[in-house]
Amino acid sequence: MKALVKAKPEEGLWMQEVDRPEIGPDDVLIRVHKTAICGTDIHIWKYDDWARKNVPVPLVVGHEYGGVIEEVGRDVTRVKVGQRVSGEGHVVGEKSRAVRAGRFHLDPETKGIGVNIPGAFAEYVRLPAFNAVPLPDDVPMEIAAILDPLGNAVHTATAFDLVGEDVLVTGAGPIGIMSAAVARHCGARHIVITDINPDRLSLCQTVVPSARTVNTASEDLRDVMAELKMTEGFDVGLEMSGAEPAFHQMVDHMVMGGKIAMLGLPAKPFTLDMGTLIMRAITLKAIYGREMFETWHKMLAMLQSGLNLEKLITHRLPASEFKAGFDAMKSGKSGKVVLDWTDV
Ligand code: ZN
């Protein structure tokens, strides 16, 4: 089968012919239809320090996908051949306390599809049947391909109650935009999203027209708050950028007792002003992955009840044109880039 492989310990990815994965008694084999490129895949493409430490070479990469079950292992009963699915990319063990308590996303032994074990940028991917998530008929395959990052957005946005709250999102990358869309769907009042990249802000305006986008390089958040007649500050913050200045700015514009969910991964350690956090009684919550499988349930339910992310997909390409897809992602101007694997 064709697959996109980290074949050499250097920059790039290579389309190669590799063996179709063999499945075990508890696995499914999925015929991949659509995949999406993640920021993680860009790290792997560039082969930066993180990728060097974490990604074995050679490896089939990719973890955002939708497809159809082609084959099921001997002991699989929950899903069947021909079923449309996406899948949780964290493959967990069965030993840790977290797993035994049903908190699968907190398993320290987790292995990542397309990061530590063979991934989904291929015609076929092997997955434990446990991880397969059946798709409702009305969720299209290209949306299935972005459920993994949407899960991060939903997990972050549902960390705190948003009904009637004023929400500040820092970082208008695809997951930031998704989280703004989810906040709107969940009944937030004002949603303000900041970035310094005008292309991302204008994409956000297209996907979530009622969000107030703010380019913090040229506009002051205080002015925006005044315009929205917000007197005290934001009730909930969703930190999606991993950028230190964005985090400080968020803390400075929260209400007393405000709550912040943090997903954006900083590239290096940064300073917390503990005095300010304490004196303002701020709650910080770190978000990792998706809850298996409560987040999946919630996001599929939201997609079925009007959450619309079609416009977030800015590029639809055949998998053979993956280089153009990666270039679009690296430009910082794209939304989600979806590759089609049905005709490679
Ligand atoms: Zn991803």
Tab-separated table of C-alpha atoms and ligand atoms in Angstrom:
chain	number	residue	atom	x	y	z
A	1	MET	CA	0.000	0.000	0.000
A	2	LYS	CA	1.001	3.653	-0.374
A	3	ALA	CA	1.909	5.528	2.795
A	4	LEU	CA	3.539	8.773	3.829
A	5	VAL	CA	6.654	7.744	5.726
A	6	LYS	CA	9.218	9.457	7.907
A	7	ALA	CA	11.784	7.364	6.085
A	8	LYS	CA	14.986	9.185	6.980
A	9	PRO	CA	16.199	11.105	10.052
A	10	GLU	CA	16.076	14.434	8.215
A	11	GLU	CA	13.604	17.075	7.041
A	12	GLY	CA	10.737	15.786	4.869
A	13	LEU	CA	8.255	12.946	4.414
A	14	TRP	CA	8.239	10.438	1.594
A	15	MET	CA	5.386	8.633	-0.201
A	16	GLN	CA	6.434	4.984	-0.272
A	17	GLU	CA	5.137	1.492	-0.899
A	18	VAL	CA	4.941	-0.341	2.470
A	19	ASP	CA	3.305	-3.559	3.717
A	20	ARG	CA	-0.356	-3.393	4.627
A	21	PRO	CA	-0.591	-3.694	8.459
A	22	GLU	CA	-1.399	-7.111	9.971
A	23	ILE	CA	-4.159	-6.993	12.581
A	24	GLY	CA	-4.399	-8.890	15.856
A	25	PRO	CA	-7.541	-10.472	17.393
A	26	ASP	CA	-8.642	-7.174	19.035
A	27	ASP	CA	-7.800	-4.835	16.148
A	28	VAL	CA	-9.544	-3.409	13.125
A	29	LEU	CA	-8.045	-2.555	9.758
A	30	ILE	CA	-9.372	0.733	8.429
A	31	ARG	CA	-9.362	1.741	4.753
A	32	VAL	CA	-8.423	5.394	5.135
A	33	HIS	CA	-10.498	7.823	3.041
A	34	LYS	CA	-9.510	11.300	4.273
A	35	THR	CA	-6.762	12.584	6.550
A	36	ALA	CA	-5.892	15.993	7.927
A	37	ILE	CA	-2.466	17.483	8.578
A	38	CYS	CA	-1.742	18.464	12.185
A	39	GLY	CA	0.834	20.822	13.677
A	40	THR	CA	2.427	17.663	15.091
A	41	ASP	CA	2.976	16.419	11.529
A	42	ILE	CA	4.773	19.672	10.740
A	43	HIS	CA	7.159	19.040	13.667
A	44	ILE	CA	7.736	15.550	12.271
A	45	TRP	CA	8.265	16.921	8.749
A	46	LYS	CA	10.831	19.421	10.031
A	47	TYR	CA	12.407	16.788	12.313
A	48	ASP	CA	12.921	19.279	15.130
A	49	ASP	CA	14.236	18.414	18.606
A	50	TRP	CA	10.867	17.115	19.763
A	51	ALA	CA	10.509	14.836	16.707
A	52	ARG	CA	14.088	13.554	17.061
A	53	LYS	CA	13.359	12.507	20.634
A	54	ASN	CA	9.905	10.999	20.114
A	55	VAL	CA	9.450	9.680	16.596
A	56	PRO	CA	11.116	6.394	15.538
A	57	VAL	CA	12.415	6.246	11.937
A	58	PRO	CA	11.080	4.776	9.696
A	59	LEU	CA	7.422	5.377	10.627
A	60	VAL	CA	4.143	5.851	8.767
A	61	VAL	CA	2.899	9.164	10.181
A	62	GLY	CA	-0.518	10.840	10.549
A	63	HIS	CA	-3.226	10.587	13.196
A	64	GLU	CA	-6.226	12.610	11.945
A	65	TYR	CA	-8.408	10.485	9.683
A	66	GLY	CA	-11.730	9.006	8.710
A	67	GLY	CA	-12.290	5.740	6.883
A	68	VAL	CA	-14.224	2.510	6.598
A	69	ILE	CA	-13.551	-0.720	8.467
A	70	GLU	CA	-12.122	-3.239	5.997
A	71	GLU	CA	-11.378	-6.119	8.358
A	72	VAL	CA	-11.977	-6.968	12.024
A	73	GLY	CA	-9.940	-9.216	14.336
A	74	ARG	CA	-11.295	-12.529	15.627
A	75	ASP	CA	-12.464	-11.165	18.994
A	76	VAL	CA	-13.985	-7.877	17.820
A	77	THR	CA	-17.742	-7.563	18.327
A	78	ARG	CA	-18.472	-3.837	18.885
A	79	VAL	CA	-17.778	-2.640	15.334
A	80	LYS	CA	-18.134	-4.337	11.984
A	81	VAL	CA	-16.780	-4.445	8.434
A	82	GLY	CA	-18.145	-1.613	6.289
A	83	GLN	CA	-18.711	0.741	9.227
A	84	ARG	CA	-17.600	4.387	8.795
A	85	VAL	CA	-15.244	5.352	11.610
A	86	SER	CA	-12.681	7.738	12.938
A	87	GLY	CA	-10.475	6.781	15.842
A	88	GLU	CA	-8.833	7.920	19.028
A	89	GLY	CA	-5.120	8.203	18.294
A	90	HIS	CA	-3.961	7.514	21.836
A	91	VAL	CA	-3.472	3.778	22.233
A	92	VAL	CA	-3.536	3.039	25.950
A	93	GLY	CA	-2.292	0.171	28.081
A	94	GLU	CA	-4.234	-1.662	30.751
A	95	LYS	CA	-1.990	-1.424	33.796
A	96	SER	CA	-1.972	2.124	35.112
A	97	ARG	CA	-4.202	3.382	37.884
A	98	ALA	CA	-5.738	5.949	35.516
A	99	VAL	CA	-6.718	3.287	32.968
A	100	ARG	CA	-8.094	0.981	35.647
A	101	ALA	CA	-10.251	3.897	36.805
A	102	GLY	CA	-11.502	4.549	33.259
A	103	ARG	CA	-9.482	7.750	32.789
A	104	PHE	CA	-7.890	6.419	29.633
A	105	HIS	CA	-6.509	9.742	28.381
A	106	LEU	CA	-4.314	9.965	31.487
A	107	ASP	CA	-2.473	6.695	30.900
A	108	PRO	CA	1.294	7.302	31.203
A	109	GLU	CA	1.922	4.356	28.849
A	110	THR	CA	0.000	5.907	25.967
A	111	LYS	CA	1.364	5.385	22.465
A	112	GLY	CA	0.405	7.786	19.691
A	113	ILE	CA	-0.785	6.611	16.269
A	114	GLY	CA	1.495	8.244	13.695
A	115	VAL	CA	3.870	9.491	16.398
A	116	ASN	CA	5.161	6.386	18.183
A	117	ILE	CA	3.390	3.595	16.243
A	118	PRO	CA	2.319	3.348	12.559
A	119	GLY	CA	-0.158	6.021	11.532
A	120	ALA	CA	-2.969	6.902	9.177
A	121	PHE	CA	-1.346	8.765	6.268
A	122	ALA	CA	-1.721	5.545	4.311
A	123	GLU	CA	-4.275	3.480	2.454
A	124	TYR	CA	-4.788	1.363	5.568
A	125	VAL	CA	-4.259	1.830	9.294
A	126	ARG	CA	-4.389	-0.745	12.067
A	127	LEU	CA	-6.208	0.311	15.238
A	128	PRO	CA	-7.317	-1.444	18.431
A	129	ALA	CA	-11.084	-1.877	17.991
A	130	PHE	CA	-11.462	-0.159	21.384
A	131	ASN	CA	-10.225	3.082	19.784
A	132	ALA	CA	-12.564	3.001	16.777
A	133	VAL	CA	-15.347	5.591	16.922
A	134	PRO	CA	-18.355	4.911	14.642
A	135	LEU	CA	-19.558	7.953	12.697
A	136	PRO	CA	-23.180	9.075	12.483
A	137	ASP	CA	-24.392	9.012	8.846
A	138	ASP	CA	-24.646	12.814	8.737
A	139	VAL	CA	-20.995	13.442	9.665
A	140	PRO	CA	-19.052	13.627	6.377
A	141	MET	CA	-15.707	11.908	5.922
A	142	GLU	CA	-13.753	15.170	5.681
A	143	ILE	CA	-15.145	16.204	9.079
A	144	ALA	CA	-14.232	12.739	10.396
A	145	ALA	CA	-10.670	13.626	9.413
A	146	ILE	CA	-10.645	16.617	11.784
A	147	LEU	CA	-12.309	15.012	14.807
A	148	ASP	CA	-8.983	14.486	16.580
A	149	PRO	CA	-8.186	18.224	16.846
A	150	LEU	CA	-11.863	19.055	17.329
A	151	GLY	CA	-11.703	16.734	20.315
A	152	ASN	CA	-8.918	18.879	21.778
A	153	ALA	CA	-11.037	21.980	21.210
A	154	VAL	CA	-14.147	20.418	22.738
A	155	HIS	CA	-12.195	19.035	25.689
A	156	THR	CA	-10.783	22.519	26.344
A	157	ALA	CA	-14.009	24.460	25.754
A	158	THR	CA	-16.056	22.123	27.941
A	159	ALA	CA	-13.589	22.281	30.840
A	160	PHE	CA	-15.771	25.033	32.327
A	161	ASP	CA	-19.417	26.049	31.979
A	162	LEU	CA	-19.742	28.542	29.116
A	163	VAL	CA	-23.463	29.278	29.203
A	164	GLY	CA	-23.915	33.061	29.272
A	165	GLU	CA	-20.205	33.620	29.908
A	166	ASP	CA	-17.784	35.992	28.200
A	167	VAL	CA	-14.991	33.928	26.705
A	168	LEU	CA	-11.494	34.951	25.641
A	169	VAL	CA	-9.677	32.611	23.241
A	170	THR	CA	-5.962	33.314	22.751
A	171	GLY	CA	-4.621	31.827	19.507
A	172	ALA	CA	-6.611	31.569	16.266
A	173	GLY	CA	-5.007	28.448	14.839
A	174	PRO	CA	-7.409	25.734	13.700
A	175	ILE	CA	-8.014	24.430	17.249
A	176	GLY	CA	-8.496	27.964	18.609
A	177	ILE	CA	-11.070	28.645	15.903
A	178	MET	CA	-12.770	25.326	16.639
A	179	SER	CA	-12.940	26.200	20.324
A	180	ALA	CA	-14.555	29.560	19.495
A	181	ALA	CA	-17.134	27.713	17.375
A	182	VAL	CA	-17.777	25.293	20.235
A	183	ALA	CA	-18.114	28.183	22.719
A	184	ARG	CA	-20.725	29.747	20.427
A	185	HIS	CA	-22.551	26.420	20.162
A	186	CYS	CA	-22.480	26.023	23.958
A	187	GLY	CA	-24.167	29.359	24.623
A	188	ALA	CA	-21.375	31.771	25.509
A	189	ARG	CA	-22.258	35.497	25.316
A	190	HIS	CA	-19.241	37.379	23.951
A	191	ILE	CA	-16.446	35.409	22.316
A	192	VAL	CA	-13.251	37.349	21.709
A	193	ILE	CA	-10.369	35.635	19.943
A	194	THR	CA	-6.860	37.077	19.695
A	195	ASP	CA	-3.892	36.431	17.448
A	196	ILE	CA	-1.220	38.423	15.648
A	197	ASN	CA	-1.750	36.603	12.336
A	198	PRO	CA	-4.367	38.477	10.238
A	199	ASP	CA	-4.986	35.477	7.941
A	200	ARG	CA	-5.975	33.309	10.883
A	201	LEU	CA	-8.223	35.996	12.322
A	202	SER	CA	-10.023	36.435	9.017
A	203	LEU	CA	-10.487	32.669	8.718
A	204	CYS	CA	-11.981	32.708	12.217
A	205	GLN	CA	-14.375	35.462	11.164
A	206	THR	CA	-15.537	33.219	8.307
A	207	VAL	CA	-16.038	30.147	10.495
A	208	VAL	CA	-17.478	31.924	13.560
A	209	PRO	CA	-18.950	35.211	12.255
A	210	SER	CA	-20.223	36.286	15.684
A	211	ALA	CA	-16.806	36.052	17.362
A	212	ARG	CA	-14.958	39.368	17.815
A	213	THR	CA	-11.492	38.882	16.355
A	214	VAL	CA	-8.697	41.024	17.755
A	215	ASN	CA	-5.242	41.513	16.312
A	216	THR	CA	-3.332	42.311	19.501
A	217	ALA	CA	-0.494	43.830	17.482
A	218	SER	CA	-2.760	46.718	16.499
A	219	GLU	CA	-5.754	46.698	18.842
A	220	ASP	CA	-6.117	46.975	22.626
A	221	LEU	CA	-8.226	44.360	24.407
A	222	ARG	CA	-9.475	47.009	26.864
A	223	ASP	CA	-11.001	48.951	23.952
A	224	VAL	CA	-12.701	45.811	22.699
A	225	MET	CA	-14.092	45.102	26.160
A	226	ALA	CA	-15.438	48.668	26.329
A	227	GLU	CA	-17.017	48.273	22.900
A	228	LEU	CA	-18.747	45.087	24.128
A	229	LYS	CA	-19.766	46.863	27.351
A	230	MET	CA	-17.833	44.375	29.444
A	231	THR	CA	-16.952	46.068	32.695
A	232	GLU	CA	-15.014	43.489	34.713
A	233	GLY	CA	-13.295	40.985	32.463
A	234	PHE	CA	-13.633	37.596	30.830
A	235	ASP	CA	-15.242	34.780	32.791
A	236	VAL	CA	-13.506	31.948	30.968
A	237	GLY	CA	-10.213	31.869	29.058
A	238	LEU	CA	-9.208	29.239	26.509
A	239	GLU	CA	-5.437	29.452	25.998
A	240	MET	CA	-4.691	27.853	22.626
A	241	SER	CA	-1.485	29.627	21.541
A	242	GLY	CA	1.224	28.434	23.930
A	243	ALA	CA	2.609	31.978	23.662
A	244	GLU	CA	3.759	33.585	26.900
A	245	PRO	CA	2.583	37.151	26.084
A	246	ALA	CA	-0.880	35.814	25.161
A	247	PHE	CA	-1.156	34.001	28.482
A	248	HIS	CA	-0.157	37.079	30.515
A	249	GLN	CA	-2.589	39.177	28.535
A	250	MET	CA	-5.327	36.667	29.247
A	251	VAL	CA	-4.670	36.719	32.995
A	252	ASP	CA	-4.728	40.533	32.940
A	253	HIS	CA	-8.174	40.587	31.358
A	254	MET	CA	-9.970	37.965	33.449
A	255	VAL	CA	-12.615	38.668	36.094
A	256	MET	CA	-11.820	37.937	39.732
A	257	GLY	CA	-12.313	34.191	40.097
A	258	GLY	CA	-12.022	33.621	36.351
A	259	LYS	CA	-11.234	30.187	34.945
A	260	ILE	CA	-8.600	29.358	32.333
A	261	ALA	CA	-8.283	26.100	30.383
A	262	MET	CA	-4.846	25.688	28.807
A	263	LEU	CA	-4.180	23.587	25.706
A	264	GLY	CA	-1.509	25.560	23.777
A	265	LEU	CA	1.881	23.934	24.244
A	266	PRO	CA	4.674	26.449	24.919
A	267	ALA	CA	7.906	25.823	23.015
A	268	LYS	CA	9.909	26.600	26.167
A	269	PRO	CA	9.227	27.193	29.879
A	270	PHE	CA	7.622	30.522	30.782
A	271	THR	CA	7.059	32.591	33.886
A	272	LEU	CA	3.844	32.507	35.892
A	273	ASP	CA	3.030	35.573	37.957
A	274	MET	CA	1.758	33.550	40.905
A	275	GLY	CA	0.975	36.654	42.949
A	276	THR	CA	-1.441	37.923	40.330
A	277	LEU	CA	-3.018	34.488	39.843
A	278	ILE	CA	-3.586	34.137	43.588
A	279	MET	CA	-4.816	37.679	44.196
A	280	ARG	CA	-7.263	37.334	41.312
A	281	ALA	CA	-8.314	33.831	42.457
A	282	ILE	CA	-7.779	32.414	38.972
A	283	THR	CA	-8.339	28.695	38.313
A	284	LEU	CA	-5.945	27.130	35.789
A	285	LYS	CA	-6.699	23.778	34.227
A	286	ALA	CA	-4.287	21.962	31.889
A	287	ILE	CA	-5.927	19.978	29.102
A	288	TYR	CA	-4.426	16.899	27.509
A	289	GLY	CA	-5.903	14.947	24.612
A	290	ARG	CA	-9.552	13.982	24.627
A	291	GLU	CA	-11.566	12.128	27.223
A	292	MET	CA	-12.210	8.640	25.950
A	293	PHE	CA	-14.912	8.580	24.940
A	294	GLU	CA	-16.996	11.320	26.483
A	295	THR	CA	-15.369	14.076	24.393
A	296	TRP	CA	-16.030	12.033	21.246
A	297	HIS	CA	-19.686	11.671	22.196
A	298	LYS	CA	-20.056	15.384	22.824
A	299	MET	CA	-18.369	16.507	19.611
A	300	LEU	CA	-20.367	14.154	17.418
A	301	ALA	CA	-23.548	15.306	19.163
A	302	MET	CA	-22.612	18.969	18.558
A	303	LEU	CA	-21.871	18.272	14.883
A	304	GLN	CA	-25.295	16.667	14.631
A	305	SER	CA	-26.951	19.672	16.247
A	306	GLY	CA	-25.567	22.492	14.135
A	307	LEU	CA	-21.848	22.929	14.866
A	308	ASN	CA	-20.492	23.606	11.387
A	309	LEU	CA	-16.758	23.518	10.626
A	310	GLU	CA	-16.838	23.027	6.867
A	311	LYS	CA	-15.299	26.444	6.211
A	312	LEU	CA	-12.349	25.655	8.460
A	313	ILE	CA	-11.141	23.207	5.797
A	314	THR	CA	-9.308	25.494	3.375
A	315	HIS	CA	-7.471	22.892	1.295
A	316	ARG	CA	-8.756	19.613	-0.157
A	317	LEU	CA	-6.075	17.707	-2.076
A	318	PRO	CA	-5.359	14.201	-3.321
A	319	ALA	CA	-2.785	12.505	-1.067
A	320	SER	CA	-0.314	12.478	-3.952
A	321	GLU	CA	-0.169	16.297	-3.607
A	322	PHE	CA	0.811	16.111	0.034
A	323	LYS	CA	3.764	18.477	-0.491
A	324	ALA	CA	1.414	21.316	-1.452
A	325	GLY	CA	-0.669	20.490	1.631
A	326	PHE	CA	2.321	20.683	3.939
A	327	ASP	CA	3.440	23.931	2.270
A	328	ALA	CA	0.001	25.425	2.949
A	329	MET	CA	0.219	24.373	6.601
A	330	LYS	CA	3.738	25.743	6.974
A	331	SER	CA	2.683	29.103	5.502
A	332	GLY	CA	0.532	29.771	8.601
A	333	LYS	CA	-2.233	30.979	6.280
A	334	SER	CA	-4.254	27.785	5.985
A	335	GLY	CA	-7.052	26.280	8.015
A	336	LYS	CA	-7.235	22.508	8.038
A	337	VAL	CA	-5.686	20.741	5.055
A	338	VAL	CA	-7.465	17.512	4.102
A	339	LEU	CA	-5.856	14.822	1.915
A	340	ASP	CA	-7.891	12.217	0.024
A	341	TRP	CA	-6.515	8.658	0.062
A	342	THR	CA	-9.231	6.900	-1.957
A	343	ASP	CA	-7.314	7.120	-5.234
A	344	VAL	CA	-3.576	7.067	-4.540
B	1	ZN	ZN	-3.449	16.307	15.592
